Short mmCIF file of C-alpha atoms and ligand atoms in Angstrom, two decimals:
data_model
loop_
_atom_site.label_atom_id
_atom_site.label_comp_id
_atom_site.label_asym_id
_atom_site.label_seq_id
_atom_site.Cartn_x
_atom_site.Cartn_y
_atom_site.Cartn_z
CA MET A 112 17.06 -11.90 -8.54
CA ALA A 113 15.51 -11.85 -11.46
CA LYS A 114 12.26 -12.81 -9.94
CA VAL A 115 11.48 -10.30 -7.43
CA GLN A 116 13.40 -7.89 -9.65
CA LYS A 117 10.05 -7.35 -11.42
CA LEU A 118 7.87 -6.73 -7.09
CA PHE A 119 11.41 -4.12 -7.23
CA ASP A 120 10.72 -2.44 -9.83
CA PHE A 121 7.02 -1.79 -9.22
CA ILE A 122 8.03 -0.57 -5.49
CA ASP A 123 10.74 1.11 -7.01
CA ALA A 124 8.11 2.86 -9.29
CA SER A 125 5.44 3.48 -6.20
CA PRO A 126 7.12 6.24 -4.16
CA THR A 127 3.67 7.24 -3.25
CA ALA A 128 0.10 5.96 -2.47
CA PHE A 129 -0.53 8.32 -6.18
CA HIS A 130 1.96 6.05 -7.68
CA ALA A 131 1.86 2.78 -7.04
CA VAL A 132 -2.32 3.22 -8.25
CA GLU A 133 -0.53 4.48 -11.12
CA SER A 134 1.46 1.35 -11.76
CA VAL A 135 -1.57 -0.79 -11.03
CA ARG A 136 -3.44 1.09 -13.69
CA LYS A 137 -1.17 0.19 -16.18
CA GLU A 138 -0.99 -3.44 -16.27
CA LEU A 139 -4.48 -3.12 -16.04
CA GLU A 140 -4.65 -1.70 -19.37
CA LYS A 141 -1.82 -4.24 -21.16
CA LYS A 142 -4.66 -6.19 -19.59
CA ALA A 143 -7.67 -4.29 -21.86
CA PHE A 144 -9.57 -2.85 -17.94
CA SER A 145 -11.61 -0.35 -18.62
CA GLU A 146 -12.22 2.09 -16.17
CA PHE A 147 -15.05 3.59 -14.94
CA SER A 148 -15.74 6.39 -12.94
CA GLU A 149 -17.39 7.03 -9.98
CA GLY A 150 -19.39 10.02 -12.10
CA ASP A 151 -21.04 8.17 -14.63
CA THR A 152 -23.87 5.31 -15.40
CA TRP A 153 -22.07 2.37 -16.13
CA ARG A 154 -23.08 -0.23 -17.93
CA LEU A 155 -21.46 -3.56 -17.55
CA SER A 156 -22.96 -6.01 -20.12
CA LYS A 157 -20.30 -5.04 -22.45
CA ALA A 158 -17.03 -4.18 -20.96
CA ARG A 159 -16.99 -7.24 -17.94
CA LYS A 160 -13.35 -6.35 -17.01
CA GLY A 161 -12.85 -2.37 -15.54
CA TYR A 162 -11.39 -0.54 -12.17
CA VAL A 163 -12.40 2.46 -10.65
CA VAL A 164 -10.00 5.28 -9.08
CA ARG A 165 -11.04 6.92 -5.77
CA ASN A 166 -9.07 10.17 -4.79
CA SER A 167 -6.39 9.09 -7.67
CA SER A 168 -4.77 7.26 -4.58
CA SER A 169 -7.47 3.95 -3.89
CA LEU A 170 -8.38 1.76 -6.86
CA ILE A 171 -10.84 -0.96 -7.29
CA ALA A 172 -10.65 -3.91 -10.05
CA PHE A 173 -13.21 -6.03 -11.67
CA ALA A 174 -13.55 -8.64 -13.43
CA ILE A 175 -16.62 -9.90 -13.77
CA PRO A 176 -17.76 -13.66 -14.85
CA GLU A 177 -19.70 -14.99 -17.70
CA LYS A 178 -21.16 -17.61 -15.96
CA LYS A 179 -24.17 -16.61 -13.26
CA ILE A 180 -22.84 -14.71 -10.46
CA LYS A 181 -22.27 -16.70 -7.73
CA GLY A 182 -20.88 -14.72 -5.32
CA PHE A 183 -17.28 -11.49 -4.65
CA ARG A 184 -14.35 -12.92 -4.09
CA ILE A 185 -12.16 -9.90 -2.46
CA TYR A 186 -8.51 -9.73 -2.24
CA SER A 187 -7.48 -6.13 -0.23
CA ALA A 188 -3.82 -4.45 0.05
CA HIS A 189 -2.86 -0.98 1.02
CA THR A 190 -1.13 1.58 -1.43
CA ASP A 191 0.30 3.91 1.30
CA SER A 192 3.19 3.61 3.98
CA PRO A 193 4.41 5.52 6.03
CA VAL A 194 6.28 8.75 4.70
CA PHE A 195 7.00 12.47 5.76
CA ARG A 196 4.76 14.62 4.11
CA VAL A 197 5.71 18.13 3.54
CA LYS A 198 3.50 20.21 5.04
CA GLU A 199 2.49 24.32 3.54
CA ASN A 200 5.06 27.33 3.23
CA PRO A 201 8.22 24.16 3.04
CA GLU A 202 10.51 26.24 3.86
CA LEU A 203 12.35 26.44 7.21
CA THR A 204 15.70 28.65 6.71
CA PHE A 205 19.18 28.81 9.04
CA GLY A 206 21.22 31.23 7.60
CA GLU A 207 21.73 30.49 4.40
CA TYR A 208 20.61 26.80 5.30
CA ILE A 209 17.26 25.78 3.50
CA ARG A 210 15.73 22.20 4.85
CA ILE A 211 11.91 21.12 4.25
CA ASN A 212 8.71 21.55 7.18
CA VAL A 213 7.32 18.12 7.47
CA GLU A 214 5.58 16.40 10.10
CA LYS A 215 4.76 12.12 9.61
CA TYR A 216 2.41 10.38 7.90
CA GLY A 217 1.64 7.59 9.23
CA GLY A 218 4.06 5.34 12.84
CA MET A 219 7.81 5.54 11.07
CA ILE A 220 10.85 4.34 12.53
CA VAL A 221 12.60 7.36 12.88
CA SER A 222 16.58 6.98 13.05
CA SER A 223 15.50 4.84 10.20
CA TRP A 224 15.36 7.95 7.87
CA PHE A 225 18.42 9.70 9.05
CA ASP A 226 21.84 10.18 6.64
CA ARG A 227 20.26 8.94 3.34
CA PRO A 228 19.27 9.48 -0.07
CA LEU A 229 15.75 11.46 -0.25
CA SER A 230 13.73 12.65 -2.60
CA LEU A 231 10.32 14.14 -3.52
CA ALA A 232 6.84 12.59 -5.25
CA GLY A 233 2.82 13.81 -5.04
CA ARG A 234 0.54 15.27 -6.95
CA VAL A 235 0.44 18.62 -8.50
CA LEU A 236 -2.83 20.44 -8.71
CA PHE A 237 -3.15 23.28 -11.00
CA GLU A 238 -4.87 25.97 -12.99
CA LYS A 239 -5.54 25.25 -16.80
CA GLY A 240 -8.65 27.23 -19.41
CA GLY A 241 -10.10 28.12 -16.31
CA LYS A 242 -10.17 24.41 -15.30
CA ILE A 243 -8.70 22.55 -11.84
CA GLU A 244 -6.35 20.16 -13.48
CA GLU A 245 -3.73 16.81 -11.39
CA LYS A 246 -0.36 16.23 -12.28
CA LEU A 247 1.67 12.79 -10.66
CA VAL A 248 4.83 14.57 -9.55
CA ASN A 249 8.22 12.14 -9.23
CA ILE A 250 11.85 13.35 -8.95
CA ASP A 251 14.14 10.87 -9.94
CA ARG A 252 17.55 12.34 -7.91
CA ASN A 253 19.12 13.07 -5.00
CA LEU A 254 16.98 15.84 -3.83
CA PHE A 255 17.41 15.24 0.63
CA VAL A 256 19.44 14.43 3.48
CA ILE A 257 18.53 14.59 7.03
CA PRO A 258 21.69 14.67 8.66
CA ASN A 259 22.45 13.36 11.78
CA VAL A 260 24.13 15.77 14.99
CA ALA A 261 27.43 13.86 15.33
CA ILE A 262 28.18 11.59 18.20
CA HIS A 263 30.15 14.44 19.88
CA MET A 264 27.18 16.71 20.15
CA ASN A 265 25.17 14.31 21.35
CA SER A 266 27.04 11.46 22.93
CA ASP A 267 23.57 9.76 25.06
CA ILE A 268 22.10 8.80 20.97
CA ASN A 269 22.85 5.68 21.65
CA ASN A 270 21.35 5.01 24.81
CA GLY A 271 18.24 6.13 22.85
CA TYR A 272 16.60 9.20 21.90
CA LYS A 273 14.11 11.37 21.86
CA TYR A 274 12.81 12.43 18.09
CA GLN A 275 11.29 15.64 18.01
CA VAL A 276 10.31 16.24 14.43
CA GLN A 277 9.75 19.48 14.13
CA LYS A 278 13.52 19.97 15.35
CA ASP A 279 14.98 16.85 14.40
CA VAL A 280 13.88 16.05 10.77
CA PRO A 281 13.28 18.78 8.42
CA PRO A 282 15.72 16.99 5.54
CA LEU A 283 18.15 19.87 4.59
CA PHE A 284 18.07 21.11 0.95
CA ALA A 285 19.38 23.84 -0.29
CA LYS A 286 21.42 26.16 0.22
CA GLY A 287 20.65 29.92 -0.43
CA LYS A 288 17.28 31.98 -0.33
CA LYS A 289 14.03 30.71 -0.12
CA GLY A 290 11.83 29.80 -3.08
CA VAL A 291 14.36 27.39 -4.78
CA PHE A 292 11.74 24.31 -3.57
CA GLY A 293 8.88 26.69 -5.26
CA LYS A 294 11.01 27.32 -9.18
CA LEU A 295 12.11 23.08 -8.21
CA ILE A 296 8.27 22.27 -8.37
CA SER A 297 8.04 24.94 -11.09
CA GLU A 298 10.61 23.07 -13.78
CA GLU A 299 10.02 20.06 -12.29
CA THR A 300 5.64 20.22 -13.30
CA GLY A 301 6.90 22.00 -15.81
CA LEU A 302 3.92 24.82 -14.93
CA LYS A 303 4.56 28.69 -13.32
CA ALA A 304 4.67 28.98 -10.14
CA ASP A 305 1.11 30.92 -9.78
CA GLU A 306 -0.74 28.12 -12.19
CA ILE A 307 0.13 26.22 -9.12
CA LEU A 308 -2.85 25.77 -6.58
CA ALA A 309 -1.91 23.02 -3.67
CA SER A 310 -0.30 19.96 -3.97
CA ASP A 311 0.17 16.00 -1.73
CA LEU A 312 4.09 15.75 -1.32
CA PHE A 313 6.32 12.95 0.50
CA VAL A 314 10.08 12.48 1.62
CA TYR A 315 10.55 9.69 0.03
CA PRO A 316 13.53 7.34 0.38
CA ARG A 317 15.79 6.30 -2.55
CA GLN A 318 17.07 3.06 -1.40
CA LYS A 319 16.65 0.69 -4.19
CA GLY A 320 14.74 -3.07 -3.04
CA PHE A 321 17.89 -5.92 -3.07
CA THR A 322 18.85 -9.37 -2.09
CA PHE A 323 21.22 -10.16 0.24
CA GLY A 324 22.02 -12.94 2.59
CA ALA A 325 24.59 -16.56 1.58
CA LYS A 326 22.13 -17.55 -1.19
CA ASP A 327 19.84 -14.35 -1.96
CA GLU A 328 17.50 -15.69 1.28
CA PHE A 329 16.52 -12.03 1.71
CA ALA A 330 15.29 -9.10 -0.09
CA ALA A 331 14.77 -5.36 1.50
CA SER A 332 13.08 -2.77 -0.32
CA PRO A 333 11.00 0.71 0.87
CA ARG A 334 6.97 0.55 1.24
CA LEU A 335 7.20 -3.44 1.28
CA ASP A 336 4.58 -3.84 3.70
CA ASP A 337 2.72 -3.01 1.69
CA LEU A 338 3.24 -3.22 -1.80
CA ALA A 339 4.46 -6.40 -1.78
CA CYS A 340 1.05 -7.69 -1.14
CA VAL A 341 -0.81 -5.20 -3.01
CA TYR A 342 1.96 -6.46 -6.56
CA ALA A 343 1.05 -10.04 -5.16
CA GLY A 344 -2.75 -9.92 -5.39
CA LEU A 345 -2.10 -7.56 -8.49
CA LYS A 346 -0.34 -11.10 -9.94
CA GLY A 347 -2.64 -13.08 -8.90
CA PHE A 348 -5.34 -11.15 -9.83
CA LEU A 349 -3.76 -10.95 -13.52
CA ASP A 350 -3.33 -14.79 -13.36
CA SER A 351 -6.37 -15.89 -12.50
CA LYS A 352 -9.33 -17.05 -15.37
CA ASP A 353 -13.05 -16.21 -15.55
CA SER A 354 -14.73 -18.68 -12.71
CA GLU A 355 -18.29 -18.16 -10.93
CA TYR A 356 -17.57 -15.46 -9.17
CA VAL A 357 -16.24 -11.30 -10.09
CA ARG A 358 -13.49 -11.44 -8.72
CA VAL A 359 -12.17 -7.85 -7.50
CA LEU A 360 -8.92 -5.88 -6.21
CA ALA A 361 -9.05 -3.47 -3.53
CA LEU A 362 -6.67 -1.00 -3.22
CA PHE A 363 -7.36 1.19 -0.30
CA ASP A 364 -4.85 4.85 0.92
CA ASN A 365 -4.60 6.21 4.44
CA GLU A 366 -4.21 2.82 6.66
CA GLU A 367 -1.64 3.87 8.22
CA VAL A 368 -3.44 6.58 9.45
CA GLY A 369 -6.95 4.16 10.87
CA SER A 370 -8.45 3.98 7.14
CA GLY A 371 -10.54 6.83 8.05
CA THR A 372 -10.69 8.88 4.70
CA LYS A 373 -13.62 9.09 1.69
CA GLN A 374 -10.60 6.57 -0.05
CA GLY A 375 -9.90 4.08 2.81
CA ALA A 376 -10.92 0.21 3.42
CA GLY A 377 -13.33 2.29 6.44
CA SER A 378 -14.98 4.66 3.02
CA THR A 379 -17.85 3.51 1.67
CA PHE A 380 -15.49 2.77 -1.62
CA LEU A 381 -15.74 -0.90 -1.42
CA GLU A 382 -19.68 -0.94 -1.26
CA ASP A 383 -20.37 1.86 -3.73
CA VAL A 384 -18.16 -0.51 -6.22
CA LEU A 385 -20.31 -3.88 -5.37
CA PHE A 386 -23.54 -2.13 -5.47
CA ARG A 387 -23.03 -0.49 -8.27
CA ILE A 388 -21.58 -3.93 -10.57
CA CYS A 389 -24.87 -5.12 -9.14
CA GLU A 390 -26.66 -2.68 -10.34
CA SER A 391 -25.67 -1.98 -13.73
CA LEU A 392 -25.91 -5.77 -14.10
CA SER A 393 -30.15 -5.63 -13.21
CA TYR A 394 -30.13 -7.22 -9.53
CA SER A 395 -32.10 -6.05 -7.33
CA ARG A 396 -30.76 -4.98 -3.61
CA THR A 397 -32.05 -8.46 -1.98
CA GLU A 398 -29.74 -10.14 -5.20
CA TYR A 399 -26.96 -8.35 -3.97
CA LEU A 400 -27.35 -9.03 -0.36
CA LYS A 401 -27.19 -13.07 -1.87
CA LEU A 402 -24.45 -12.86 -3.70
CA LEU A 403 -22.20 -10.52 0.15
CA HIS A 404 -23.39 -14.31 1.25
CA GLU A 405 -21.97 -16.20 -0.50
CA SER A 406 -19.06 -14.12 -1.08
CA PHE A 407 -15.36 -13.60 1.05
CA ALA A 408 -12.28 -11.37 1.30
CA LEU A 409 -8.76 -11.51 2.07
CA SER A 410 -7.28 -8.55 3.60
CA ALA A 411 -3.54 -8.37 2.98
CA ASP A 412 -0.78 -7.01 4.86
CA ASN A 413 2.64 -7.23 5.90
CA ALA A 414 3.12 -9.88 9.33
CA HIS A 415 5.60 -9.53 12.21
CA GLY A 416 8.37 -12.62 11.60
CA VAL A 417 10.64 -13.55 14.70
CA HIS A 418 13.52 -10.70 14.73
CA PRO A 419 16.22 -12.74 15.76
CA ALA A 420 17.28 -10.24 18.06
CA MET A 421 14.37 -10.71 20.00
CA SER A 422 12.10 -12.94 19.44
CA GLU A 423 10.65 -12.99 22.79
CA LYS A 424 8.38 -10.08 21.51
CA ALA A 425 6.80 -12.99 19.88
CA ASP A 426 4.19 -15.15 20.51
CA PRO A 427 6.26 -19.07 21.61
CA VAL A 428 4.77 -20.29 19.18
CA ASN A 429 3.36 -18.48 15.90
CA ARG A 430 5.95 -16.72 15.27
CA PRO A 431 6.33 -16.99 11.30
CA GLU A 432 9.63 -17.02 9.57
CA LEU A 433 10.49 -15.46 6.74
CA ASN A 434 11.02 -17.95 3.68
CA GLY A 435 7.97 -19.37 5.29
CA GLY A 436 4.84 -18.97 3.46
CA VAL A 437 1.96 -16.74 3.88
CA VAL A 438 1.07 -16.27 7.19
CA LEU A 439 -2.41 -15.86 7.98
CA LYS A 440 -3.51 -13.45 10.77
CA PHE A 441 -5.28 -14.19 13.88
CA ASN A 442 -5.95 -11.83 17.03
CA GLY A 443 -8.73 -12.22 20.20
CA ASN A 444 -10.21 -9.37 19.88
CA GLN A 445 -10.65 -9.57 15.74
CA LYS A 446 -7.88 -6.79 15.32
CA TYR A 447 -7.27 -9.62 12.53
CA ALA A 448 -11.11 -10.81 10.74
CA THR A 449 -9.79 -14.26 10.93
CA ASP A 450 -12.18 -16.62 12.78
CA ALA A 451 -12.16 -20.80 11.99
CA VAL A 452 -14.99 -19.96 9.21
CA SER A 453 -12.36 -17.80 7.47
CA ALA A 454 -9.53 -20.01 8.50
CA ALA A 455 -10.28 -23.40 6.66
CA PHE A 456 -11.20 -21.67 3.54
CA VAL A 457 -7.48 -20.54 3.49
CA ARG A 458 -6.12 -23.23 4.47
CA LYS A 459 -8.28 -25.52 2.25
CA ILE A 460 -6.77 -23.50 -0.49
CA ALA A 461 -3.48 -23.77 0.50
CA LYS A 462 -3.97 -27.17 0.92
CA ASP A 463 -5.39 -28.05 -2.48
CA GLU A 464 -2.13 -26.24 -3.56
CA GLY A 465 -0.10 -27.92 -2.09
CA LEU A 466 1.23 -24.67 -0.03
CA LYS A 467 2.19 -23.27 3.04
CA LEU A 468 1.07 -21.47 5.84
CA GLN A 469 2.21 -20.66 9.06
CA ASP A 470 0.34 -18.75 11.85
CA TYR A 471 0.36 -15.22 13.59
CA ALA A 472 -0.39 -14.47 17.07
CA ASN A 473 0.72 -11.37 19.55
CA ASN A 474 2.31 -12.09 21.72
CA SER A 475 -0.40 -12.13 24.91
CA ASP A 476 0.96 -9.59 26.81
CA ILE A 477 1.93 -7.30 24.04
CA PRO A 478 -0.06 -5.67 21.49
CA GLY A 479 -0.17 -5.70 17.67
CA GLY A 480 -0.95 -3.32 15.13
CA SER A 481 -4.15 -3.26 13.17
CA THR A 482 -5.37 -3.74 8.99
CA LEU A 483 -7.81 -3.34 6.65
CA GLY A 484 -9.70 -6.92 6.94
CA ASN A 485 -11.38 -5.49 10.39
CA ILE A 486 -11.58 -2.26 9.71
CA SER A 487 -13.99 -3.47 6.15
CA THR A 488 -16.28 -5.72 6.77
CA GLY A 489 -18.13 -2.35 9.25
CA HIS A 490 -19.23 -1.10 5.51
CA VAL A 491 -19.49 -4.86 3.75
CA SER A 492 -19.70 -7.73 6.60
CA ILE A 493 -18.01 -10.84 4.59
CA ARG A 494 -16.54 -13.05 6.29
CA THR A 495 -12.76 -12.86 5.65
CA ALA A 496 -9.34 -13.70 6.62
CA ASP A 497 -5.96 -11.68 7.17
CA ILE A 498 -3.10 -12.36 5.62
CA GLY A 499 0.09 -11.35 4.69
CA LEU A 500 3.83 -11.57 4.18
CA ALA A 501 6.49 -12.30 7.98
CA GLN A 502 8.33 -8.93 6.99
CA LEU A 503 11.30 -7.33 9.64
CA ALA A 504 11.73 -4.19 10.61
CA MET A 505 8.26 -3.09 10.01
CA HIS A 506 7.92 1.20 8.98
CA SER A 507 11.83 1.20 8.62
CA SER A 508 12.98 3.30 5.27
CA CYS A 509 13.86 0.18 4.64
CA GLU A 510 12.68 -3.19 5.65
CA THR A 511 13.31 -6.46 4.69
CA MET A 512 10.92 -9.61 4.02
CA GLY A 513 11.77 -13.39 2.41
CA SER A 514 12.72 -12.81 -1.17
CA LYS A 515 10.66 -16.27 -1.71
CA ASP A 516 6.83 -15.68 0.50
CA TYR A 517 5.63 -13.69 -2.43
CA GLU A 518 6.30 -16.08 -5.34
CA ASP A 519 3.90 -17.96 -2.22
CA LEU A 520 0.83 -15.06 -2.42
CA ILE A 521 0.46 -14.90 -6.34
CA LYS A 522 -0.09 -18.53 -5.97
CA LEU A 523 -2.54 -18.60 -3.39
CA ALA A 524 -4.75 -15.29 -4.79
CA CYS A 525 -4.75 -16.54 -8.38
CA ALA A 526 -6.36 -19.73 -6.86
CA TYR A 527 -8.28 -18.39 -4.21
CA PHE A 528 -9.86 -15.93 -7.36
CA GLY A 529 -9.39 -19.24 -9.62
CA LYS A 530 -7.20 -20.10 -12.18
ZN1 LIG B 30 0.73 -2.45 6.14
#
């Protein structure tokens, strides 16, 4: 329990992608990584451990070797999870009830958000001395509940119910007259209402991570997809030692909505950072491309474990179990970037480390999801394998995984980077 508690603490401190980046930033700063801005000229001859943040929600950290550089070793994961986003003009009133006007961000299991404590987190943009500044906000108390309708009034609910987000989901927030929400944000941020210009705010589940099972073999928490892979990658990255490769930890926002934003895996963020590292070391474009040829990327995002209640949805044999080891993901249509070349590379590392791996493929009649790997290779074309941790209840407000698998992922990531 003690070990997995650190993962739970990380997730608990990271209710949104902005906070996840902040959590990672704190760990990097402790290890003397310096921040580089995309708006500056970089001089990497002295500071060889750095990180770059884009949109406060994506982060790329890098460690440049002392020796001659052979290539890049990249590990990517995503900072966002399915969540309800607060719309502009957020108060909906019915009599004296005030509910919060929300819309979906990503594809969540809507029913899992009902009848549980929720709160609010995100960022607020405000004016100070003629400048626009940004502040994170995370309200650390129970603020909302989305109450179910009694079964007496919705007697068919157990036969399947089609949720209408606009009608059913707005969380119950207050009783009174309009203006309570704005006042709360002012109080929480210490800003006057007329100083606040804009915000990106999200409703998140207050549930803290916990272990369960006869031997505490399971771990449940919100946002395991994909903060468990973010955390394992960060630990492996920080535990690793100087090698012949530039070690790169690339954490992207917006995977849950297709990665097509300026800070998503479909953007030029990774390509820009890799190129600027080379440029600041006075490498030519040809030398940069030669390095890419020798590079590798691990794209880490959670995988579906076989569910005991619906095993027919899984492939008959490529069906990962919880606590069965890190999962290597394959897909015929290349939604996962793994191929024989990249699978062989990962399997060799696992073999050398004595780590078990499991294979995942979709049931051939069921389309699966996609992830970062094949989107990222559109910009930085290098050998890539998709990996992840087996989990149940993906995109529920509280997901379940094995309490041990993430430790294997830390070891695998560390060995991959160099130890
Ligand atoms: Zn994911």
